[in-house]
PDB file of C-alpha atoms in Angstrom:
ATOM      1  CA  UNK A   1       0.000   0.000   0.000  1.00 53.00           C
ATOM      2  CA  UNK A   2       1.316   3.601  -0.602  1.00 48.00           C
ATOM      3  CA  UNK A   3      -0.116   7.054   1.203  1.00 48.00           C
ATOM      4  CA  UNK A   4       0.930   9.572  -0.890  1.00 47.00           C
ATOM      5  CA  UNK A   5      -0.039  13.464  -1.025  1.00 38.00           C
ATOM      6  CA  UNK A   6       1.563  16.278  -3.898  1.00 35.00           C
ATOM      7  CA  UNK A   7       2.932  19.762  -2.962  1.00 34.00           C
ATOM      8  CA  UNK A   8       0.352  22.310  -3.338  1.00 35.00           C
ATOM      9  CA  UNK A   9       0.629  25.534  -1.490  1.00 33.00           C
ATOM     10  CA  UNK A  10      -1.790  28.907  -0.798  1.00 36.00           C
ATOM     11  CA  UNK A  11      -1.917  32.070   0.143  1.00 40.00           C
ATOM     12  CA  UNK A  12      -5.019  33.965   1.880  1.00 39.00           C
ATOM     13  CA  UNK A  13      -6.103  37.344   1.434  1.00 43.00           C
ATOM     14  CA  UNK A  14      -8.231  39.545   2.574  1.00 43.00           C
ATOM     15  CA  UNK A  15     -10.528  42.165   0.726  1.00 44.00           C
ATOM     16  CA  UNK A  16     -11.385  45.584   2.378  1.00 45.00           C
ATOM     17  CA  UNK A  17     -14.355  47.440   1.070  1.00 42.00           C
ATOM     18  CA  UNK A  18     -15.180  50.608   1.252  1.00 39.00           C
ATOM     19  CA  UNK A  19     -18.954  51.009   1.392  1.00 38.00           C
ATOM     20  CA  UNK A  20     -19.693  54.152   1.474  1.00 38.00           C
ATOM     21  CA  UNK A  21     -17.768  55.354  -1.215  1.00 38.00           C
ATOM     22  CA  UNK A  22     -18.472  52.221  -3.795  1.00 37.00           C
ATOM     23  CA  UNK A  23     -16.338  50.158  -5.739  1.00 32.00           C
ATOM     24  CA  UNK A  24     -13.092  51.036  -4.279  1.00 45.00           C
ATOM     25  CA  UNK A  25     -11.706  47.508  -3.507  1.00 51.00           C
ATOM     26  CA  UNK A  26      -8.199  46.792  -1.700  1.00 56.00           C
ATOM     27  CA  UNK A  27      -6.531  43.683  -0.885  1.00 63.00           C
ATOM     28  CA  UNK A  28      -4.329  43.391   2.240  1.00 65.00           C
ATOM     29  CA  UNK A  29      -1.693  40.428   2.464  1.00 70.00           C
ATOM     30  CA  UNK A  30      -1.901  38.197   6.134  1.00 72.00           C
ATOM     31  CA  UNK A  31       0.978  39.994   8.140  1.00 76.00           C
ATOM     32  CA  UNK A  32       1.226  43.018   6.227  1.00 80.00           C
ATOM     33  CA  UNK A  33       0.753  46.227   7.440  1.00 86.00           C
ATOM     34  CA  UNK A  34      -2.740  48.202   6.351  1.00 86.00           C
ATOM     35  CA  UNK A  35      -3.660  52.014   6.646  1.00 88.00           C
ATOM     36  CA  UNK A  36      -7.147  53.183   6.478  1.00 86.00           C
ATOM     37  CA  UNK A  37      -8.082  56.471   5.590  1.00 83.00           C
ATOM     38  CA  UNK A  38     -10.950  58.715   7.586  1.00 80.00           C
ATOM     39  CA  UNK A  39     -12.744  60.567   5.058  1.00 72.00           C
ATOM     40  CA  UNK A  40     -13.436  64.259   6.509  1.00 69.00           C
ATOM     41  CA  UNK A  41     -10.924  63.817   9.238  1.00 70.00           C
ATOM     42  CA  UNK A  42      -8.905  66.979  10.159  1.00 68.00           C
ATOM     43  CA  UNK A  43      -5.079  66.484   9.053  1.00 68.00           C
ATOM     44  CA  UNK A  44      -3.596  67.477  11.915  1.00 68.00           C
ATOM     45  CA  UNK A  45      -4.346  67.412  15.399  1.00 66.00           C
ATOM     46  CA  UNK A  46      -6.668  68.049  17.699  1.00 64.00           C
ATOM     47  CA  UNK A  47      -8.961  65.611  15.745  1.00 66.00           C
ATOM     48  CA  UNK A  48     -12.504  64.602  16.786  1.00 76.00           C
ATOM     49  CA  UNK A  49     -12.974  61.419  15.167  1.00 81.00           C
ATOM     50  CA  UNK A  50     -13.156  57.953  16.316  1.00 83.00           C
ATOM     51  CA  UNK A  51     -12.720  55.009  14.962  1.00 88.00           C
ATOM     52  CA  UNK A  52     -15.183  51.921  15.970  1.00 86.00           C
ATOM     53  CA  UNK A  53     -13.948  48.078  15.272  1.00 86.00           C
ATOM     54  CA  UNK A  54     -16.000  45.076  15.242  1.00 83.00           C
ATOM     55  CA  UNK A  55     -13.899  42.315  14.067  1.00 82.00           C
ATOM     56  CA  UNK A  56     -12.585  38.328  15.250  1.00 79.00           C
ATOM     57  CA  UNK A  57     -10.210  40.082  18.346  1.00 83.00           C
ATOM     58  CA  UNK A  58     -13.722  41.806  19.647  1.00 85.00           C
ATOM     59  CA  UNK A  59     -16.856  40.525  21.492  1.00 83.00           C
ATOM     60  CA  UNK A  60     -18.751  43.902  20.575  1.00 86.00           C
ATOM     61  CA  UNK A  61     -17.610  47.401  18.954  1.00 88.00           C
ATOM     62  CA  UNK A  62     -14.064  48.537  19.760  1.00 90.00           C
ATOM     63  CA  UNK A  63     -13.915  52.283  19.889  1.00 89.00           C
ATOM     64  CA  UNK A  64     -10.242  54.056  19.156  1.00 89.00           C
ATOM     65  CA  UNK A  65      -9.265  57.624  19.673  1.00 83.00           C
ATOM     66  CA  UNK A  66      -6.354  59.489  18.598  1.00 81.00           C
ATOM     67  CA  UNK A  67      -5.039  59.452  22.016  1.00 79.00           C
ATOM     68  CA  UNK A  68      -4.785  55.572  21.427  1.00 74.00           C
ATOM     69  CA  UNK A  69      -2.109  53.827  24.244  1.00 75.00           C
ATOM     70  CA  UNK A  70      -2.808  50.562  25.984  1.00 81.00           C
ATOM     71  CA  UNK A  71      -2.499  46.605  24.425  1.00 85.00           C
ATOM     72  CA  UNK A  72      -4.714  47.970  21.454  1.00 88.00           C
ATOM     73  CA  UNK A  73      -1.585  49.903  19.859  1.00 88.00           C
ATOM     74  CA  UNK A  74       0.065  46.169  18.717  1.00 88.00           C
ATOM     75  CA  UNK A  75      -3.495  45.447  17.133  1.00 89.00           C
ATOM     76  CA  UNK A  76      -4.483  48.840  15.134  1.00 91.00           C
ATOM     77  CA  UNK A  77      -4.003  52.646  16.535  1.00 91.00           C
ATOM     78  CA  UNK A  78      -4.961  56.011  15.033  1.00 90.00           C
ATOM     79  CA  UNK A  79      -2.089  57.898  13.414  1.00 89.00           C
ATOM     80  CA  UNK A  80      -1.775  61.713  13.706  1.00 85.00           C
ATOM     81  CA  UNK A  81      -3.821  62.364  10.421  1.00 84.00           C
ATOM     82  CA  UNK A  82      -6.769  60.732  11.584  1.00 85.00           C
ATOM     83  CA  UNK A  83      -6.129  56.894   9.388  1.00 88.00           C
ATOM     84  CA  UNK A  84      -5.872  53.774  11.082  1.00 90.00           C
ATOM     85  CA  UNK A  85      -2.632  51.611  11.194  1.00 92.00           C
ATOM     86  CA  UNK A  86      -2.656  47.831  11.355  1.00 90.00           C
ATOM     87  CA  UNK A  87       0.617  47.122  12.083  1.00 91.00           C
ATOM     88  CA  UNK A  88      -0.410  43.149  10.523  1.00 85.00           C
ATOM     89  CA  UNK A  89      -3.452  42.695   9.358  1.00 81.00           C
ATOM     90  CA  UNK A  90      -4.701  38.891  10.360  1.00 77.00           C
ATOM     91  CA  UNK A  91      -7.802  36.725  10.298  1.00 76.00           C
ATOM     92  CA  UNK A  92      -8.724  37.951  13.247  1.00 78.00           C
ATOM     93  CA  UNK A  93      -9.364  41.157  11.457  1.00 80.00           C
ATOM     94  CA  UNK A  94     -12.337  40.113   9.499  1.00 76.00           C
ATOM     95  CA  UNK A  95     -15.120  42.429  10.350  1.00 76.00           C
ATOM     96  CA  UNK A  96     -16.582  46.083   9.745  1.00 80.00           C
ATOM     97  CA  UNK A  97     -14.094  49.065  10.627  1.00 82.00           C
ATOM     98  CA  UNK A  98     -16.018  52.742  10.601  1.00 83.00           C
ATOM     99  CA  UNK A  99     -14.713  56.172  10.991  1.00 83.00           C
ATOM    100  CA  UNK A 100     -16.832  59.014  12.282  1.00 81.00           C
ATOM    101  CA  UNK A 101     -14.793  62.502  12.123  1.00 77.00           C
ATOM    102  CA  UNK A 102     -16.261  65.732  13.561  1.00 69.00           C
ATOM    103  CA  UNK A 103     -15.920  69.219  13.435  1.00 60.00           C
ATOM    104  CA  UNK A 104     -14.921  71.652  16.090  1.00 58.00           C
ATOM    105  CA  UNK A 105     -18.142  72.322  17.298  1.00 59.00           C
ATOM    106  CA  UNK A 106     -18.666  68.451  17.536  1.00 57.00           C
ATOM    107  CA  UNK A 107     -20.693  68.360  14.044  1.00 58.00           C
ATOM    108  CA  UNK A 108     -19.990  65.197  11.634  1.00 57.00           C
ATOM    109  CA  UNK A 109     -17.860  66.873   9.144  1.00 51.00           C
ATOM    110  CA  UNK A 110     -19.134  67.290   5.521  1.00 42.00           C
ATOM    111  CA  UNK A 111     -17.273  65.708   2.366  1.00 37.00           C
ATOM    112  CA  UNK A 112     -17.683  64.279  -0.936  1.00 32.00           C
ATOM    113  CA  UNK A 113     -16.964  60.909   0.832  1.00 31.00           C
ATOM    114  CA  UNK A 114     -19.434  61.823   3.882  1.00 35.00           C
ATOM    115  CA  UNK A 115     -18.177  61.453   7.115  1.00 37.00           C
ATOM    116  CA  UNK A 116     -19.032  57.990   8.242  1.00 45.00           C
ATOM    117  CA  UNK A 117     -16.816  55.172   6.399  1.00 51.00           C
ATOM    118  CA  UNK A 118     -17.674  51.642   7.106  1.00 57.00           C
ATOM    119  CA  UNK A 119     -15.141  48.796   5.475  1.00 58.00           C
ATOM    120  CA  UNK A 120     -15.522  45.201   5.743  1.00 57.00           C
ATOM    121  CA  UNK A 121     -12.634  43.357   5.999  1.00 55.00           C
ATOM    122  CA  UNK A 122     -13.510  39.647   4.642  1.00 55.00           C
ATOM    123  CA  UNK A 123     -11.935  36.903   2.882  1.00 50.00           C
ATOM    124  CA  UNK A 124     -12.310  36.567  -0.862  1.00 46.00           C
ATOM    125  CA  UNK A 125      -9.713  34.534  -2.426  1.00 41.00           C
ATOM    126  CA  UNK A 126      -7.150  32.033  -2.809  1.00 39.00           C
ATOM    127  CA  UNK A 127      -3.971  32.489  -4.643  1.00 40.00           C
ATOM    128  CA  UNK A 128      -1.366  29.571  -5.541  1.00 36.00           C
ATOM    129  CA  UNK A 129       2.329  30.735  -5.387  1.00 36.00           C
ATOM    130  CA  UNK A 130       5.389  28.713  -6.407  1.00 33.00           C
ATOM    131  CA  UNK A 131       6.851  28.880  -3.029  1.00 32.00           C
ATOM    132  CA  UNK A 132       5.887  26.298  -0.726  1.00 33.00           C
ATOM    133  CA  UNK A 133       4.151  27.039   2.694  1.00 46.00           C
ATOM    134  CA  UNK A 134       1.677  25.515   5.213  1.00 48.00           C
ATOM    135  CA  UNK A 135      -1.477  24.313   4.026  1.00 63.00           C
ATOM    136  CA  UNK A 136      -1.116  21.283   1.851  1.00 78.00           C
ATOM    137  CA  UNK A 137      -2.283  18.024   3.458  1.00 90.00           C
ATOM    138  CA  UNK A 138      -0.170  15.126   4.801  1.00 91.00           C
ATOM    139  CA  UNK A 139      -1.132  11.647   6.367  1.00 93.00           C
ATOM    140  CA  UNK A 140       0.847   9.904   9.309  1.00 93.00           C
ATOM    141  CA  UNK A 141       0.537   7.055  10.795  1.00 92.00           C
ATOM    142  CA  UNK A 142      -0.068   5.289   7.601  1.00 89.00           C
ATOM    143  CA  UNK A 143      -0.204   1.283   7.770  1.00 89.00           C
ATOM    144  CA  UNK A 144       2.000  -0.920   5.950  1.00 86.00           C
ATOM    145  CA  UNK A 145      -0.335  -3.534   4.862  1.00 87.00           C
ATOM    146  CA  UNK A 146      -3.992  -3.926   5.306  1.00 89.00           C
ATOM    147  CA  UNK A 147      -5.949  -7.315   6.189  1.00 89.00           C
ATOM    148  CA  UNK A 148      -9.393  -8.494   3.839  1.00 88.00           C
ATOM    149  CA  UNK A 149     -12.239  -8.444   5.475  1.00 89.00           C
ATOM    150  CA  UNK A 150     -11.494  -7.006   8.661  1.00 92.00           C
ATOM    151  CA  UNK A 151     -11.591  -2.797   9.618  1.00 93.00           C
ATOM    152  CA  UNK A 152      -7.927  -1.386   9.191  1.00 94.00           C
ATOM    153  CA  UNK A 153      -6.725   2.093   9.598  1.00 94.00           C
ATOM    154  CA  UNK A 154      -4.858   3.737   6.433  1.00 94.00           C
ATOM    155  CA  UNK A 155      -3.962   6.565   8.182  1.00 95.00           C
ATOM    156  CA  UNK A 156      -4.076   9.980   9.557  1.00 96.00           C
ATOM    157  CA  UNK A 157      -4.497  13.182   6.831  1.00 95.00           C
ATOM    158  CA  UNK A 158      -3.435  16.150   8.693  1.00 95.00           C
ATOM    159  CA  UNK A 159      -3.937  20.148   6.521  1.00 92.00           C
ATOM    160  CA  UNK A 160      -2.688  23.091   9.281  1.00 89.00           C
ATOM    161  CA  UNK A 161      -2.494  26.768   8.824  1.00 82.00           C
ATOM    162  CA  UNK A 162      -6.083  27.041   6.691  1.00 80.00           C
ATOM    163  CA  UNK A 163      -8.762  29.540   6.627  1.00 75.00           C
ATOM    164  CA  UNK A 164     -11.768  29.064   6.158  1.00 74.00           C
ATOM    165  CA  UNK A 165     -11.282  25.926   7.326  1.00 80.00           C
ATOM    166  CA  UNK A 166     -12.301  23.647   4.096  1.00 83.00           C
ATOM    167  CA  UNK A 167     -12.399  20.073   3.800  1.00 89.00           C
ATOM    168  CA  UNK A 168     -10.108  16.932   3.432  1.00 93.00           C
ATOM    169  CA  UNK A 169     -10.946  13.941   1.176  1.00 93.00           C
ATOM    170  CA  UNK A 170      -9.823  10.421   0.742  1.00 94.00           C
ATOM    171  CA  UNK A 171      -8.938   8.230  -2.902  1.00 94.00           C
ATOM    172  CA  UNK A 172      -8.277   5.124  -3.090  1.00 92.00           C
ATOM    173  CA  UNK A 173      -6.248   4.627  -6.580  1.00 91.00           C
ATOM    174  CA  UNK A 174      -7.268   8.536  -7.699  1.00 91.00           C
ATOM    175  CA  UNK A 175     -11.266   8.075  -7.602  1.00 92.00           C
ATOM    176  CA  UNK A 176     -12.992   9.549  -4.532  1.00 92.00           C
ATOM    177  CA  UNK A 177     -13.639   7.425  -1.107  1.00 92.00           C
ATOM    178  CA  UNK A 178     -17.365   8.216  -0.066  1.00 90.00           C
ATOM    179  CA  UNK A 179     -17.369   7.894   3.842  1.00 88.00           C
ATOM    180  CA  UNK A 180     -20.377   5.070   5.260  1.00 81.00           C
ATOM    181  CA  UNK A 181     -20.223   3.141   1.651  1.00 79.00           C
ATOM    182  CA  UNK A 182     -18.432  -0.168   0.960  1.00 81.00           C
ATOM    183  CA  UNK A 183     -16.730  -0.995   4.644  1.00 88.00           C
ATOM    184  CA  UNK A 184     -14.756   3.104   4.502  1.00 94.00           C
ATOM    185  CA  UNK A 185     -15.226   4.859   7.397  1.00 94.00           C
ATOM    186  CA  UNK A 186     -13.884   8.494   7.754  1.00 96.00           C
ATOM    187  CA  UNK A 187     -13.209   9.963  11.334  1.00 96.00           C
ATOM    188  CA  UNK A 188     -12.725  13.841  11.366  1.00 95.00           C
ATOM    189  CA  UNK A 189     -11.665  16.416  13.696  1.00 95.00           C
ATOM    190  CA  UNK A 190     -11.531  20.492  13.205  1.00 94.00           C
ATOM    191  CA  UNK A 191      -8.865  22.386  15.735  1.00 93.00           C
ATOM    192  CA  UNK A 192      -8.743  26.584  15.111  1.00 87.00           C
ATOM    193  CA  UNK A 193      -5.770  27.969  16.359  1.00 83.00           C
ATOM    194  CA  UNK A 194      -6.965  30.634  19.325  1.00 80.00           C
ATOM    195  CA  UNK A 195      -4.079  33.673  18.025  1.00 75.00           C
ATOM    196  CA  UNK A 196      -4.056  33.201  14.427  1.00 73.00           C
ATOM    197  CA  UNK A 197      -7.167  31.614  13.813  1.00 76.00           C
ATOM    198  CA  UNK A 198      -6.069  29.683  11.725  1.00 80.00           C
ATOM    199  CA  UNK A 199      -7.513  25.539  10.901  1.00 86.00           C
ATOM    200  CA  UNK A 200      -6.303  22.667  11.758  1.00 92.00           C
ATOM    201  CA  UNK A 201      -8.168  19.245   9.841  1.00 93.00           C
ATOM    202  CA  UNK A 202      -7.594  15.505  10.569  1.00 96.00           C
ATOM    203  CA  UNK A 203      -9.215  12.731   8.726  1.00 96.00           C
ATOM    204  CA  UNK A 204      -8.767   9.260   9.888  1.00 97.00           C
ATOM    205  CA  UNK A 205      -9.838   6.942   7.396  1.00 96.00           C
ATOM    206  CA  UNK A 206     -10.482   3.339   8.105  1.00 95.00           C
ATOM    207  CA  UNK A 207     -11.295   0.696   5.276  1.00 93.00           C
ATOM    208  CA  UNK A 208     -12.880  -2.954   5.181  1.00 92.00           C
ATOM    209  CA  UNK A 209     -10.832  -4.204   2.028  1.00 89.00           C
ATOM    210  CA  UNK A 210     -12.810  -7.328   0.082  1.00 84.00           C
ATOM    211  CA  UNK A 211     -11.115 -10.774  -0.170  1.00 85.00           C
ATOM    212  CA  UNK A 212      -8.757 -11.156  -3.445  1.00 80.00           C
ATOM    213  CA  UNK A 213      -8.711  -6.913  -4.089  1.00 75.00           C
ATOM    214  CA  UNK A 214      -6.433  -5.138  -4.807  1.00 74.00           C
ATOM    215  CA  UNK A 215      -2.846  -6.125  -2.792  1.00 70.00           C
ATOM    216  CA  UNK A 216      -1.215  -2.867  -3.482  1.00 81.00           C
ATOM    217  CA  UNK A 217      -3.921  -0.079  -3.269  1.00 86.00           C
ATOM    218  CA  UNK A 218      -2.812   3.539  -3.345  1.00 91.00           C
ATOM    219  CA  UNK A 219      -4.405   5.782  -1.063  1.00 93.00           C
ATOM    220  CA  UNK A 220      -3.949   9.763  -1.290  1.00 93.00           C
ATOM    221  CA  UNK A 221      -5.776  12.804   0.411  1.00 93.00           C
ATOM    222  CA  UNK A 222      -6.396  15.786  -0.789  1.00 92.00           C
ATOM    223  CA  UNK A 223      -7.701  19.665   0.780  1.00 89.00           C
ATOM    224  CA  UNK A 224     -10.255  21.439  -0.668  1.00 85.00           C
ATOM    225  CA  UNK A 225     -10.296  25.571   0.107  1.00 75.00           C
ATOM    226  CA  UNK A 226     -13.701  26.704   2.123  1.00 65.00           C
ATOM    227  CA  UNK A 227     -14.528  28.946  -0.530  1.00 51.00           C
ATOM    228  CA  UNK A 228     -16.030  28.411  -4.007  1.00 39.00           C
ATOM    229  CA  UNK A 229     -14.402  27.585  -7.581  1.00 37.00           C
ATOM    230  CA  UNK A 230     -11.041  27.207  -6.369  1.00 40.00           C
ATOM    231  CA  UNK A 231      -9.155  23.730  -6.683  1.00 42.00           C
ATOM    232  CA  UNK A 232      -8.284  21.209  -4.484  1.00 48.00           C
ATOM    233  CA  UNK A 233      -4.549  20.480  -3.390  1.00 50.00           C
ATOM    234  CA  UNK A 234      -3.708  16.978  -3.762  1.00 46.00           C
TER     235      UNK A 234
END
């Protein structure tokens, strides 16, 4: 028997909309810095203008000031002209980001843009680079030889460092393994990492094989992204 799984590597990134002002669309690279502008906002201090965060590192809105300080500075802090600076933007920074400037007199300030800027920060794509990095799957603990007619464990398929989380899959000589059909049995298990948020997926398969099969069958396992029309990674 031979467990075997093909290089295939990924790279997430995020989206940021800005919905007030339309089609603008901006893509942000996991653990690169980000600056979002404040429409309206004075450029130079004092500013009245706050910035209000509801995202994967909050259990309700997060309001920041330009006076900023605290824990809250490694995650995202005003800067001096009124933007806000993600030092690395992360999964945990999926969510809705608005900026509300004001006047002197406490007013919302007028622009083109209008005051009030909401972005979503979401995930919309997968991109396959050359370079290899976490992601593609792997089994352990596969068996050496399996026994007719009696349950046997292949092995363990193990994809870390995903998001969304997305699925494994088991072949069995290139054609797909359905799970509950013809003695295979799949066993699954979904970890998220609590500081990247990141997935973890492990699919134990176990198979039944029938008296004079195969004597050399070829198992592989392959991920398949959580989002649409993208390919799976073998």
């Amino acid at each position: 028997m031979a467990a075997g799984t093909a290089v295939g590597t990924w790279v997430l990134v995020l989206s940021l909309w800005g919905a007030v002002v339309g089609a603008q669309n901006i893509t942000a690279r996991i653990g690169e810095p980000l600056v979002l502008k404040c429409k309206g906002a004075p450029k130079k201090p004092p500013q009245r203008l706050k910035w209000k965060l509801n995202t994967g590192r909050t259990e309700a809105w997060k309001v920041l000031s330009p006076q900023g300080g605290g824990p809250w500075d490694s995650v995202a802090r005003v800067l001096p002209n009124g933007s806000l600076f993600l030092p690395a933007v992360g999964i945990q920074d999926e969510g809705i980001f608005r900026c509300q400037a004001m006047n002197r007199n406490g007013k919302e300030t007028k622009s083109n843009y209008r005051s009030l800027r909401t972005f979503t920060i979401k995930a919309s794509d997968w991109i396959f680079p050359p370079s290899e990095i976490p992601g593609k799957p792997e089994i352990v603990d596969s068996a050496s030889e399996l026994m007719a007619g009696v349950p046997n464990k292949v092995g363990t398929c193990v994809s870390e460092g995903s998001y969304p989380a997305g699925t494994l899959s088991w072949h069995l000589d290139g054609k797909p393994l359905v799970p509950n059909e013809k003695g295979v049995s799949v066993k699954e298990q979904t970890r998220r990492h609590p500081e990247t948020g990141l997935f973890t997926l492990q699919s134990e398969l176990m198979v039944t094989p029938a008296r004079g099969g195969d004597s050399r069958p070829t198992f592989s396992c392959s991920f398949s992204p959580g989002l649409p029309r993208h390919r799976a990674l073998h």
